[in-house]
Short mmCIF file of C-alpha atoms in Angstrom, two decimals:
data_model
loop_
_atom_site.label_atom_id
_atom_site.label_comp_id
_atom_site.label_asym_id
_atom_site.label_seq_id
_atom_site.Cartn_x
_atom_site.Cartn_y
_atom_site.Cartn_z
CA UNK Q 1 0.00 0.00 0.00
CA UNK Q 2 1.31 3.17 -0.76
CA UNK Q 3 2.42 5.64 2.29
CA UNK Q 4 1.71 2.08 4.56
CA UNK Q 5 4.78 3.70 6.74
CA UNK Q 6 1.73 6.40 7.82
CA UNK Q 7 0.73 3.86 10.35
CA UNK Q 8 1.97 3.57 14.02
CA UNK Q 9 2.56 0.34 15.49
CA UNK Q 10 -0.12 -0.18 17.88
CA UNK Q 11 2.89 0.07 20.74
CA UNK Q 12 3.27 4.15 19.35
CA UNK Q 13 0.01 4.56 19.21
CA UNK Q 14 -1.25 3.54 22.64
CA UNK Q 15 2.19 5.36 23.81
CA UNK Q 16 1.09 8.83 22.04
CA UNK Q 17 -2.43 8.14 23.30
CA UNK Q 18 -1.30 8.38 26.85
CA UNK Q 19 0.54 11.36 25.84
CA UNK Q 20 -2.31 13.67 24.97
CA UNK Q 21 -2.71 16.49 27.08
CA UNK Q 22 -5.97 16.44 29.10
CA UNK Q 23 -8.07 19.83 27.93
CA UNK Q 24 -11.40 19.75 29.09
CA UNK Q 25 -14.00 20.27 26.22
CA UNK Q 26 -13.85 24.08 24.57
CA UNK Q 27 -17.13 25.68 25.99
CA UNK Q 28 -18.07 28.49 22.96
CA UNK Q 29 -18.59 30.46 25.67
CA UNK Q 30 -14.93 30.64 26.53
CA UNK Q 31 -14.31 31.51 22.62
CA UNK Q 32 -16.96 34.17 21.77
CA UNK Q 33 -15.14 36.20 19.12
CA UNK Q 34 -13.04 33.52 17.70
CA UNK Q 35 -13.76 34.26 14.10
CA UNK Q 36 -12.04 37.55 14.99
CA UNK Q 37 -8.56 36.18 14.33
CA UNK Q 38 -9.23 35.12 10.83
CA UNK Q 39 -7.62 37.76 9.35
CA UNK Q 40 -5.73 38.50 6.46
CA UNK Q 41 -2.58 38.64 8.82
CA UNK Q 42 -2.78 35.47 10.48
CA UNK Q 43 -4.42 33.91 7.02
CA UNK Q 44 -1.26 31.26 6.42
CA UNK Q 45 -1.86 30.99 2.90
CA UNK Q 46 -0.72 34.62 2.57
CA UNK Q 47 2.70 33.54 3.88
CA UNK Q 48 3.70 29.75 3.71
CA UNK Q 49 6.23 28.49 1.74
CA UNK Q 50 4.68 25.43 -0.80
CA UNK Q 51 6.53 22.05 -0.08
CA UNK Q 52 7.42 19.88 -2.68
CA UNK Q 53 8.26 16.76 -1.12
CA UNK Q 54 11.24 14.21 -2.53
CA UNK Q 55 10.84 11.53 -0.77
CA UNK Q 56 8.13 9.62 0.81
CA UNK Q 57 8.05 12.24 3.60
CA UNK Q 58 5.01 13.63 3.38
CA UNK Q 59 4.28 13.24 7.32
CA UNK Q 60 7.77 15.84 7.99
CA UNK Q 61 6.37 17.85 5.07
CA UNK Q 62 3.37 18.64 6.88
CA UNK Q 63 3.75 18.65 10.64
CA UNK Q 64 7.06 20.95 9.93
CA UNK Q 65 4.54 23.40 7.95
CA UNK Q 66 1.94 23.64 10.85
CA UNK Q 67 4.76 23.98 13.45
CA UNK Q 68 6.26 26.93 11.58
CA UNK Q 69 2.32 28.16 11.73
CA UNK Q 70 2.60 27.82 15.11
CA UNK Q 71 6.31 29.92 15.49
CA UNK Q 72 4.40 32.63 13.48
CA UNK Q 73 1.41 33.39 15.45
CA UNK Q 74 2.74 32.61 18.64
CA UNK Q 75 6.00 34.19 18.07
CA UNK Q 76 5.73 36.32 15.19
CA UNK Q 77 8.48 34.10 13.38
CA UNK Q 78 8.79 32.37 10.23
CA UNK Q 79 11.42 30.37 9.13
CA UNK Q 80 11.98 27.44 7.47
CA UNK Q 81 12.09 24.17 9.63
CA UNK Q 82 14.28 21.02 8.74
CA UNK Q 83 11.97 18.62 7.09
CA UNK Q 84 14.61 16.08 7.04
CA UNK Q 85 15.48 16.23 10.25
CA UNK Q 86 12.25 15.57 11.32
CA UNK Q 87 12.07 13.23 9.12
CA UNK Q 88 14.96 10.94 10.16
CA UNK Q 89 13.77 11.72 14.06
CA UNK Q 90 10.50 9.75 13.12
CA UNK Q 91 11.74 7.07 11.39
CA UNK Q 92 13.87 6.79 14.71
CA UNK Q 93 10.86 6.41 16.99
CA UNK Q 94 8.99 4.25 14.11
CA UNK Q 95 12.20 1.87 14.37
CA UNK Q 96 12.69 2.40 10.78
CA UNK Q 97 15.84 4.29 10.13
CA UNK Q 98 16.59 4.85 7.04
CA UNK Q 99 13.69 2.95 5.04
CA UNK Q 100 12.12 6.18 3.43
CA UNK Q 101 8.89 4.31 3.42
CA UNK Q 102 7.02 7.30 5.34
CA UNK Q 103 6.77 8.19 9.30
CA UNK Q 104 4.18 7.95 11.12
CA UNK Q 105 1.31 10.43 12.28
CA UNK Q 106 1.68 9.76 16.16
CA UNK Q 107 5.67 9.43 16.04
CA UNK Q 108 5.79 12.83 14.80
CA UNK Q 109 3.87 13.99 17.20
CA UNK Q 110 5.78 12.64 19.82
CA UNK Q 111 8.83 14.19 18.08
CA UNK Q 112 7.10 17.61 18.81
CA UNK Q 113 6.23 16.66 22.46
CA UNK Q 114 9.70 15.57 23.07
CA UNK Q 115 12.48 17.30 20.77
CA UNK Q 116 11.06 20.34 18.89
CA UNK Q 117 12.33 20.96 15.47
CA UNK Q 118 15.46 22.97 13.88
CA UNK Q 119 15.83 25.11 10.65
CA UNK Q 120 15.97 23.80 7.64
CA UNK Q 121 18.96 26.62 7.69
CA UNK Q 122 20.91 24.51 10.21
CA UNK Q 123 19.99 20.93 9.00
CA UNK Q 124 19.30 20.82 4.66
CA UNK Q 125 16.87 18.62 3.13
CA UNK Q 126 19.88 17.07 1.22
CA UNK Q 127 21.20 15.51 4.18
CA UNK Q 128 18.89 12.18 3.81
CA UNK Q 129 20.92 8.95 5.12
CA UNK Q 130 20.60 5.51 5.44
CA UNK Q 131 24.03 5.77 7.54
CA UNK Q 132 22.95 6.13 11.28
CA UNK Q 133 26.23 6.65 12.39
CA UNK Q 134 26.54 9.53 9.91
CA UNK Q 135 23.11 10.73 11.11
CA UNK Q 136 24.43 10.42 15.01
CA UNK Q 137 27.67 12.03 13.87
CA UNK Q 138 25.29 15.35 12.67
CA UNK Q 139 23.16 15.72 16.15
CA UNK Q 140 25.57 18.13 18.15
CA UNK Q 141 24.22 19.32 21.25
CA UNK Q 142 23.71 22.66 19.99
CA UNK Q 143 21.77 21.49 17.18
CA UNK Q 144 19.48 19.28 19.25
CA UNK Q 145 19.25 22.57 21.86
CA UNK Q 146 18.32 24.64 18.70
CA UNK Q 147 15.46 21.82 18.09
CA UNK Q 148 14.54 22.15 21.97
CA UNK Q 149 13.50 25.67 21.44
CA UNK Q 150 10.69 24.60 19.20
CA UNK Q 151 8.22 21.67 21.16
CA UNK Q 152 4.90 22.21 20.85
CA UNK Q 153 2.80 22.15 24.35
CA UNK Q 154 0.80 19.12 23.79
CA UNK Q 155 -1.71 17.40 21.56
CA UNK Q 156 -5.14 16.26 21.55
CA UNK Q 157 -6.63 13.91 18.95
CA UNK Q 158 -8.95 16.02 16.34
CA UNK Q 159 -12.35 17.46 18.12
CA UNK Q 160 -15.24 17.74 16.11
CA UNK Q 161 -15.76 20.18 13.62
CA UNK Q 162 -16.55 23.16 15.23
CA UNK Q 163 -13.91 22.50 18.00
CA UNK Q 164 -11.56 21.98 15.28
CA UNK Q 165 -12.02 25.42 13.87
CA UNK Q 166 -11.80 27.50 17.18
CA UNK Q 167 -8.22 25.53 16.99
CA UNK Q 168 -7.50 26.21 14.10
CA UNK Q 169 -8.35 29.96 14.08
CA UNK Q 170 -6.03 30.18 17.59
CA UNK Q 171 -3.13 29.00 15.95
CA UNK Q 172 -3.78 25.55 16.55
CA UNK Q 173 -2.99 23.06 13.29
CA UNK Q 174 -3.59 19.60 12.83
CA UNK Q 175 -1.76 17.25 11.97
CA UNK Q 176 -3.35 14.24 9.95
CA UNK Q 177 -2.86 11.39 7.74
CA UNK Q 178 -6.03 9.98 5.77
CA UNK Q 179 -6.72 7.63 2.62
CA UNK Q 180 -5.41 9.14 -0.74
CA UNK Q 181 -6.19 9.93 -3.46
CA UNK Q 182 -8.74 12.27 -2.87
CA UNK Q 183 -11.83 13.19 -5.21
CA UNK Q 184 -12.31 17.31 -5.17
CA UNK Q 185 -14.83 19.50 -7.01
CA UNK Q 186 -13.97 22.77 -8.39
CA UNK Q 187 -15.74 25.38 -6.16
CA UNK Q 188 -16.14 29.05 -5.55
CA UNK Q 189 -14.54 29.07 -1.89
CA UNK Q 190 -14.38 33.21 -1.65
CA UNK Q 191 -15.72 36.08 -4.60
CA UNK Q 192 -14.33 35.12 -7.67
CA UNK Q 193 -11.87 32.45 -6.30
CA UNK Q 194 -12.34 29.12 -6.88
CA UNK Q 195 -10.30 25.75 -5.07
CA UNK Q 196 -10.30 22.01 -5.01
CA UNK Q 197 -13.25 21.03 -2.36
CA UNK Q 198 -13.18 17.46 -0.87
CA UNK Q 199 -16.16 15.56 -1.49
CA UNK Q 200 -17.84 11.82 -1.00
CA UNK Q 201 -14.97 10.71 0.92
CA UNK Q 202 -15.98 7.31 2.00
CA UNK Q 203 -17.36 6.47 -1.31
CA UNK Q 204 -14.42 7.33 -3.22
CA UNK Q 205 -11.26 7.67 -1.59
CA UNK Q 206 -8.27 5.85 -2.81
CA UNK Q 207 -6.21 3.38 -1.58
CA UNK Q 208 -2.77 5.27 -0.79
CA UNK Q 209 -2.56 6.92 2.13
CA UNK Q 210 -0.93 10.53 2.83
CA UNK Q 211 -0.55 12.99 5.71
CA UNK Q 212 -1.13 16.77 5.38
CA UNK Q 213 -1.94 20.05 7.79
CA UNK Q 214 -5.03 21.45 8.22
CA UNK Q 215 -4.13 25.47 8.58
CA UNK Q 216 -7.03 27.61 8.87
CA UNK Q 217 -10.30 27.94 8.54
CA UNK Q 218 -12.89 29.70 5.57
CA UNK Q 219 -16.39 30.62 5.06
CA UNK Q 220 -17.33 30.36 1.45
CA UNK Q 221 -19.54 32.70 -0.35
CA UNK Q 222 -22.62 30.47 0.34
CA UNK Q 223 -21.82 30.52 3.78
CA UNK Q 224 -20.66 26.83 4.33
CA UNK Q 225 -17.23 26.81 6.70
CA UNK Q 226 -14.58 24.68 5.46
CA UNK Q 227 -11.07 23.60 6.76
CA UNK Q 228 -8.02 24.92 4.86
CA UNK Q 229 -5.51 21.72 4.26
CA UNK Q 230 -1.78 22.47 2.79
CA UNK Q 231 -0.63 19.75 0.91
CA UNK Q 232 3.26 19.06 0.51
CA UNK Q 233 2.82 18.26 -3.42
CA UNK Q 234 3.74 22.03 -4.24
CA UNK Q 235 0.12 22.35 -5.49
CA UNK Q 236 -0.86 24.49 -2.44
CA UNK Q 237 -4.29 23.97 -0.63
CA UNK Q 238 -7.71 22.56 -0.78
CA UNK Q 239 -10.52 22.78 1.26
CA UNK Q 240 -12.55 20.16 3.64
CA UNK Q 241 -16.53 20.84 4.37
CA UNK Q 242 -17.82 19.52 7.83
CA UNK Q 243 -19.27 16.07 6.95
CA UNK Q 244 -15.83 15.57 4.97
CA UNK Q 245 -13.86 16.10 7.81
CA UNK Q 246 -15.66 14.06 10.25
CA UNK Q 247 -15.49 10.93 8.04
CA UNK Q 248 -11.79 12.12 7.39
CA UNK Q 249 -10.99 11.74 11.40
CA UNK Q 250 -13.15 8.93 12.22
CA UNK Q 251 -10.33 6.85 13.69
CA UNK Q 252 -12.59 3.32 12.88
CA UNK Q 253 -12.12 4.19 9.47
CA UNK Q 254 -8.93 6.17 9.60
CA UNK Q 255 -5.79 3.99 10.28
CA UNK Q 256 -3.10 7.39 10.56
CA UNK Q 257 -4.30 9.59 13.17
CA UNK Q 258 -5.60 12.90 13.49
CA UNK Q 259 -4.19 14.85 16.57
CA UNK Q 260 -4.53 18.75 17.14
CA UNK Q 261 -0.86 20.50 17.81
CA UNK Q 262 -1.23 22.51 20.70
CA UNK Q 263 0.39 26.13 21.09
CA UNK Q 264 -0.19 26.81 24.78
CA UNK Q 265 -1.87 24.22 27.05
CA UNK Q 266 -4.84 26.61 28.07
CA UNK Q 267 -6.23 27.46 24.61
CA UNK Q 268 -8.48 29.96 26.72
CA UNK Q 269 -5.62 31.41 27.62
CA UNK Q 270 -4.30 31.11 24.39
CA UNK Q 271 -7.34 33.02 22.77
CA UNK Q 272 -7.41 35.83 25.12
CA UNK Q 273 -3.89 36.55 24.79
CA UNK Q 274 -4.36 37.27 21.55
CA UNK Q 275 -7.10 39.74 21.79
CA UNK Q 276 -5.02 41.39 24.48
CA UNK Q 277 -2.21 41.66 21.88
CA UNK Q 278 -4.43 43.30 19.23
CA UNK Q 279 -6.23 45.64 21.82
CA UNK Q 280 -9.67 44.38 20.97
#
């Protein structure tokens, strides 16, 4: 099966399952003015690099795009993180070093948990290796303290919808793998735009599997909301309506994992920092 490496070990998974961070339910109460934030500025598709992915290391691809989300809104920094590196870290934890048959959904999120993520600056994508003592050679401890500085604050596995966009609008991505290929309509998604919409997932997925990053959140013209997913194929982003995504996540028919990267641990506290930043 193509992108089969996608999938934990059932060992991983039950180990990244006890990881998750324990955040009680989001009450909309606690998130009144949440569609607020989706502004132009914090809009990622007005600022990501495209990814055009090598190797079968589509899992890096991703996660390293919603973590350098993450670095901008939290931080106000952008910079390019080392796909490879994270790439090589999770085929580590999978016990799979240097296979380049694909990582898995929960080991990079344990990777995030546990080590962070360096610059693509300090650690090229050309540095793939199927020599771990070459690979061991290249983690100095001032590279891995470089990584350090980057761990995201927990996870959760994906909420429903409407929990998913109050994440998502926050500066929380997710992180997902899910069957592939995909069948998309051609749809007017803003005034005059149009973009590839997900639709009739169960009935006519296909039988690869890939991971990508859900980044933000839209309200089309005809006033359905939709998820915002960056693909690492260089062909930028398409767009996941409510019913879509909940068959997308369902983890009885999803064999990846679909797990929400966490900023801050309070995403109240999260939220409201924001607003205090932007004096609303």
């Amino acid at each position: 099966m193509i992108g089969e490496g996608l999938i934990a070990s059932p060992e991983l998974r039950a180990q990244v399952d006890g990881m998750m961070s324990a955040c009680a339910d989001m009450r909309p109460e606690d998130f009144p003015d949440w569609e607020k934030l989706l502004t132009p500025e914090n809009d990622p598709r007005n600022w990501l690099k495209k990814e055009w992915q090598r190797r079968n290391d589509c899992c890096a691809n991703s996660g390293t795009t919603g973590l350098e989300l993450m670095l901008k809104r939290r931080r106000n920094e952008l910079e390019e993180l080392a796909r490879t590196w994270a790439y090589q870290q999770g085929e580590i934890i999978d016990g799979k070093f240097g296979a380049d048959s694909g990582i898995s959904v929960p080991g990079l999120i344990k990777l995030f948990i546990k080590m962070g993520c360096t610059t693509e600056a300090k650690y090229a994508y050309n540095l793939y290796t199927r020599n771990r003592r070459q690979f061991d050679a290249l983690q100095t401890p001032e590279l891995l303290a470089d990584a350090a500085t980057r761990k995201i604050q927990g996870s959760i596995p994906a909420p429903p919808f409407k929990e998913a966009c109050v994440h998502v609008a926050i500066g929380n991505p997710i992180q997902w793998g899910h069957w592939w290929g995909l069948t998309f309509r051609t749809e007017t998604i803003a005034p005059g735009v149009t973009g590839r919409v997900v639709r009739n997932y169960r009935r006519s997925h296909g039988n690869g599997l890939h991971a990508t990053e859900i980044v933000w959140v839209i309200t089309t013209p005809s006033g359905e909301r939709m998820l915002v997913d960056a693909n690492s194929h260089n062909d930028g982003y398409f767009y996941i309506p409510e019913d879509e995504y909940e068959a997308m996540r369902d983890r009885s028919f999803n064999p990846c994992g679909s797990y929400v990267m966490l900023a801050h641990e309070d995403p109240v506290q999260q939220y409201e920092a924001q607003f205090n930043w932007m004096g609303v």
